[in-house]
Coordinates of C-alpha atoms and ligand atoms in Angstrom, one line a residue:
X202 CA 193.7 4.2 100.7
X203 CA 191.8 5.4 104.1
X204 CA 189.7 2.7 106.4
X205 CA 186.7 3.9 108.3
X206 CA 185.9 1.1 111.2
X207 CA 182.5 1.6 112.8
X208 CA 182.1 0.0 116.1
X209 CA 180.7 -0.2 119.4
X210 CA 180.3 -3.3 122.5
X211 CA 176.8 -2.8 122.1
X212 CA 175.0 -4.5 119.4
X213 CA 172.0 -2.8 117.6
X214 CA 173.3 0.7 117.2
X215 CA 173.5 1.1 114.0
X216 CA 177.1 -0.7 112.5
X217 CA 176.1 -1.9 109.9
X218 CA 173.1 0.2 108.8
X219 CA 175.4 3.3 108.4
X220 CA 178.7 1.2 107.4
X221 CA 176.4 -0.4 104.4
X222 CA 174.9 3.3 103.8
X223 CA 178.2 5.0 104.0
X224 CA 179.9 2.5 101.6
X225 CA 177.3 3.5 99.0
X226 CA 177.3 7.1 99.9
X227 CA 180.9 7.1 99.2
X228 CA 180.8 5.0 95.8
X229 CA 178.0 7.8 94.4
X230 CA 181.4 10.4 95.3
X231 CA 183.2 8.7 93.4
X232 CA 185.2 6.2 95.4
X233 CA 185.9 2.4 94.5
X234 CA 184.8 0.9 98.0
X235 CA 185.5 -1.8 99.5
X236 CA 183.1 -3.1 102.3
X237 CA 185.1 -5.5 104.7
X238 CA 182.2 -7.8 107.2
X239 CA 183.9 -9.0 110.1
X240 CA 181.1 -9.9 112.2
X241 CA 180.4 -13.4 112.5
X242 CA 176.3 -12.6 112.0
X243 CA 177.4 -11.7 109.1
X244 CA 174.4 -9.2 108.4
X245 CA 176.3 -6.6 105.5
X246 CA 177.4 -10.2 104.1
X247 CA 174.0 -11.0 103.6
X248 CA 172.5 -7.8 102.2
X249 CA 175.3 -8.2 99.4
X250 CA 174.2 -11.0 98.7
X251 CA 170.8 -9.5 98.4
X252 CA 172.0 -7.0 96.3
X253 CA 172.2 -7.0 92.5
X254 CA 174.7 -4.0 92.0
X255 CA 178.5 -5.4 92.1
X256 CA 179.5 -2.6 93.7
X257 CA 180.2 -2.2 96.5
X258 CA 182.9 -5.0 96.7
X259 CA 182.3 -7.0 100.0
X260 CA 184.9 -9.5 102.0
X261 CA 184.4 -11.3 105.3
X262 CA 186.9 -11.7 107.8
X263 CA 188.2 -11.4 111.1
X264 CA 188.7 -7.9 112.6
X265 CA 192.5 -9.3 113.7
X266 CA 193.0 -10.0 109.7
X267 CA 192.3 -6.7 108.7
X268 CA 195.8 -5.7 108.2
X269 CA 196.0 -8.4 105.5
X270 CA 192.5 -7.5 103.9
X271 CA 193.4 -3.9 103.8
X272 CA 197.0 -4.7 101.9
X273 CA 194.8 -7.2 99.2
X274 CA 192.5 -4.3 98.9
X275 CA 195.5 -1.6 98.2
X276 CA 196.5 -4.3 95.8
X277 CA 192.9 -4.1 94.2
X278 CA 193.4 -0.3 93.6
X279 CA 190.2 0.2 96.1
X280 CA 190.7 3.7 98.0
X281 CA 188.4 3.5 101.2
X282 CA 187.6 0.8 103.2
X283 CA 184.8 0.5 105.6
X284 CA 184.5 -2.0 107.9
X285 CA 181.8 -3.2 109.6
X286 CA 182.6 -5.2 113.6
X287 CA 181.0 -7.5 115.9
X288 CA 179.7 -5.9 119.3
X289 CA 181.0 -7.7 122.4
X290 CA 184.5 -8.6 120.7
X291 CA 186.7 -6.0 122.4
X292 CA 190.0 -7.6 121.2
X293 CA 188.2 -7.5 117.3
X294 CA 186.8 -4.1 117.6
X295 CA 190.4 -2.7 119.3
X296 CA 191.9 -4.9 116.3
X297 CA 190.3 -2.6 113.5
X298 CA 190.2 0.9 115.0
X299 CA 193.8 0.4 115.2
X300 CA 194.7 -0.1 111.5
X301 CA 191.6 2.7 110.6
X302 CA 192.3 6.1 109.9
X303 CA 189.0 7.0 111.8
X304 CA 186.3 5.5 114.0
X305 CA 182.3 5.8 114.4
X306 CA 180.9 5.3 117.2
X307 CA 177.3 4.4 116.7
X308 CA 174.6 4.7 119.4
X309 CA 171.1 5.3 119.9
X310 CA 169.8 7.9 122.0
X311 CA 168.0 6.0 125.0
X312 CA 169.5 5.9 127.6
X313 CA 170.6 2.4 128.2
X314 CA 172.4 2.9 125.0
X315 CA 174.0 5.9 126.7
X316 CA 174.8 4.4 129.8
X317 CA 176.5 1.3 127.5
X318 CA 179.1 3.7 125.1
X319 CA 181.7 4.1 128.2
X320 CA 183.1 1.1 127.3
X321 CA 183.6 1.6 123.4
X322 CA 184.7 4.9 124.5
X323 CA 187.7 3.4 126.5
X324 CA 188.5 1.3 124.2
X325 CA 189.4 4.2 121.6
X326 CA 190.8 6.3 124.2
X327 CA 194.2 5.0 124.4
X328 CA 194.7 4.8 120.5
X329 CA 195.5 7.8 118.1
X330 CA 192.9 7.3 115.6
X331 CA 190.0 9.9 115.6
X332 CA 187.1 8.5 116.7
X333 CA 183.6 9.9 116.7
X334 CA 180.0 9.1 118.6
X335 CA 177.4 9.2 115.8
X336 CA 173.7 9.3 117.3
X337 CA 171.7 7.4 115.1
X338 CA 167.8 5.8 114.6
X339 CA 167.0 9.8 116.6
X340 CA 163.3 10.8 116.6
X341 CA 163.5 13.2 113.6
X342 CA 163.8 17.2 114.2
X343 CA 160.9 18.7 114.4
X344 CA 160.8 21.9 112.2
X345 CA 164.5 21.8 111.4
X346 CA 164.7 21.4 114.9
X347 CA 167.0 18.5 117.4
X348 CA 164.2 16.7 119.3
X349 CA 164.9 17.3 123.3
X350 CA 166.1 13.6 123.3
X351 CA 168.8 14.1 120.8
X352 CA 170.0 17.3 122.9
X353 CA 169.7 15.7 126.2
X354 CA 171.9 12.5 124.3
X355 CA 174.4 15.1 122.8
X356 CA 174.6 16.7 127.3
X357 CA 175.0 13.1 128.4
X358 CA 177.8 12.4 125.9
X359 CA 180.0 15.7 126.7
X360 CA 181.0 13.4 129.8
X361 CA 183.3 11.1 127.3
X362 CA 186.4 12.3 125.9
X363 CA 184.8 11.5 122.2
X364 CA 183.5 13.9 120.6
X365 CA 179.8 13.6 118.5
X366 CA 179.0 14.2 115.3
X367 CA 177.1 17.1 114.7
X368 CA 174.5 14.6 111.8
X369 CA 172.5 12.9 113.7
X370 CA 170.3 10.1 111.6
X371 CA 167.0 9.4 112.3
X372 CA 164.9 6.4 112.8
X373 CA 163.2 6.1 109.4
X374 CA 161.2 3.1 107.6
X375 CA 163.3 3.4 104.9
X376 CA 166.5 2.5 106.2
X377 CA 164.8 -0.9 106.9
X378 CA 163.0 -1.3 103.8
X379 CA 165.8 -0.5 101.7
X380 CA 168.2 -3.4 103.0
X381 CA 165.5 -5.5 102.7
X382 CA 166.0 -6.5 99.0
X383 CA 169.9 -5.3 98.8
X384 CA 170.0 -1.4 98.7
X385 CA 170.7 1.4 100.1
X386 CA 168.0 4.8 101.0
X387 CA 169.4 6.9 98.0
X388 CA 168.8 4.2 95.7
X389 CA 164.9 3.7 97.5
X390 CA 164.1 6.7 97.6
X391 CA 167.0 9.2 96.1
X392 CA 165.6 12.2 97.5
X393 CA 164.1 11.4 100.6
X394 CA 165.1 12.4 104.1
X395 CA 166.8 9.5 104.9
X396 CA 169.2 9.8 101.7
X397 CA 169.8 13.6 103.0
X398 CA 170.7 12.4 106.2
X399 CA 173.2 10.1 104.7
X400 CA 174.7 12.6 102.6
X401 CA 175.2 14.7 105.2
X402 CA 177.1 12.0 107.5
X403 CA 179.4 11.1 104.8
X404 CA 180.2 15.2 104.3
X405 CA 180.7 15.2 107.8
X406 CA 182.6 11.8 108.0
X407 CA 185.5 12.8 104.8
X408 CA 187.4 15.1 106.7
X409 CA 188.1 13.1 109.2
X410 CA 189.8 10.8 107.2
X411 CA 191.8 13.2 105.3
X412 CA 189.2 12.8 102.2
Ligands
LIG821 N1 168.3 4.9 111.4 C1 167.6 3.8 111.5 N2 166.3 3.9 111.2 C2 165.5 2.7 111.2 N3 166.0 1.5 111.6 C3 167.3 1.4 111.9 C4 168.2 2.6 111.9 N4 169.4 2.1 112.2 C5 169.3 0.8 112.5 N5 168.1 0.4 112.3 C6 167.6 -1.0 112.5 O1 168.0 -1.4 113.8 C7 168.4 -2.7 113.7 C8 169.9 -2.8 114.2 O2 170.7 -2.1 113.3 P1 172.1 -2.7 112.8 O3 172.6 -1.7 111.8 O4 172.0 -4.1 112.5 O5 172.9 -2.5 114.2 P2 174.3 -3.2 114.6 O6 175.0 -3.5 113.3 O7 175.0 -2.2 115.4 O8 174.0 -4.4 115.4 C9 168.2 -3.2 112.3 O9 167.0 -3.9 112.2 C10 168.2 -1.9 111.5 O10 167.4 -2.1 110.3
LIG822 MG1 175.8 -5.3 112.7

């Protein structure tokens, strides 16, 4: 069983957007996924219970639990975790990228968003999980093309010593509209940019851990 924490002091990023996308990404590859909430907003607890499909399976919890949620859910025969934190809790976010085989890092690409990563950054540094920045809610390429904002974002971030994901998602109506009533883009609109996007994170996200 692997665990994939996403998290980040700043709240807003994109946690639980891609955690709640990734999670169903994974389930349409096949995996039985289990999606662990340990925010106290409680915002991927409430699109499950929006959301008629039974899977993914969803718990709540605290990130300093997680140990004892991910050995019920090895129990459960569930092979991949992904767990969704609370910003401004370093102890909970340090908590869960600790017992994770790897790490996203969520942010957006303004600049106060930059300026706010050093300290999720830091918090990784000293552990030996593989962690990785993923920009997300980008203005879309143009052409095929990184906007100038994503490539001045992906400049700023070579000055942290974690490295980014080469998908970058983009700010779309759809990823809002689809949560709205309990699902995910590919099951909005299976074959629309966002849903591509999504796909290619979790391509990009399985190697790291080891999938
Ligand atoms: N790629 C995106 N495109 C459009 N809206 C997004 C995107 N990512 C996040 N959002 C919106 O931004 C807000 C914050 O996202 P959320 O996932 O709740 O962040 P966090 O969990 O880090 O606080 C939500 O309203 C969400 O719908
Ligand atoms: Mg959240």
């Amino acid at each position: 069983m692997k665990t994939l924490s996403l998290i980040a002091q700043k709240g807003g990023t994109g946690k639980t957007t891609l955690g709640i996308h990734l999670a169903v990404q994974a389930l349409r590859d096949g995996r039985s996924v289990l999606l662990i909430d340990t925010d106290p907003q409680g915002s991927a607890g409430a699109w499950w219970q929006r959301r008629q499909a039974e899977v993914p399976a969803l718990v709540q919890g605290q990130g300093t639990e997680l140990p004892g949620m991910q050995a019920e859910a090895r129990a459960r025969g569930f092979d991949l975790v992904i767990v969704d934190t609370a910003p401004h809790s370093s102890e909970q976010s340090r908590a869960c990228a600790e017992c994770s085989d790897a790490v996203l890092i969520p942010t957006r690409p303004a600049i106060l968003d930059l300026d706010a990563i050093g300290i999720t950054t830091a918090l990784v540094a000293g552990l030996s999980v593989p962690a990785e920045i993923v920009l997300n809610a980008c203005p879309p390429p143009l052409l095929g093309h990184e906007t100038r904002i994503v490539a001045e974002a992906r400049e700023a971030l070579g000055a942290y010593p974690v490295s980014v994901c080469p998908v970058a998602v983009s700010q779309r109506a759809a990823f809002s509209h689809a949560l709205i009533d309990g699902h995910a883009v590919v099951e909005f609109e299976a074959h629309g940019k966002a849903a591509a996007e999504i796909d290619a994170l979790w391509r990009a996200v399985k190697p790291r851990l080891g999938l």
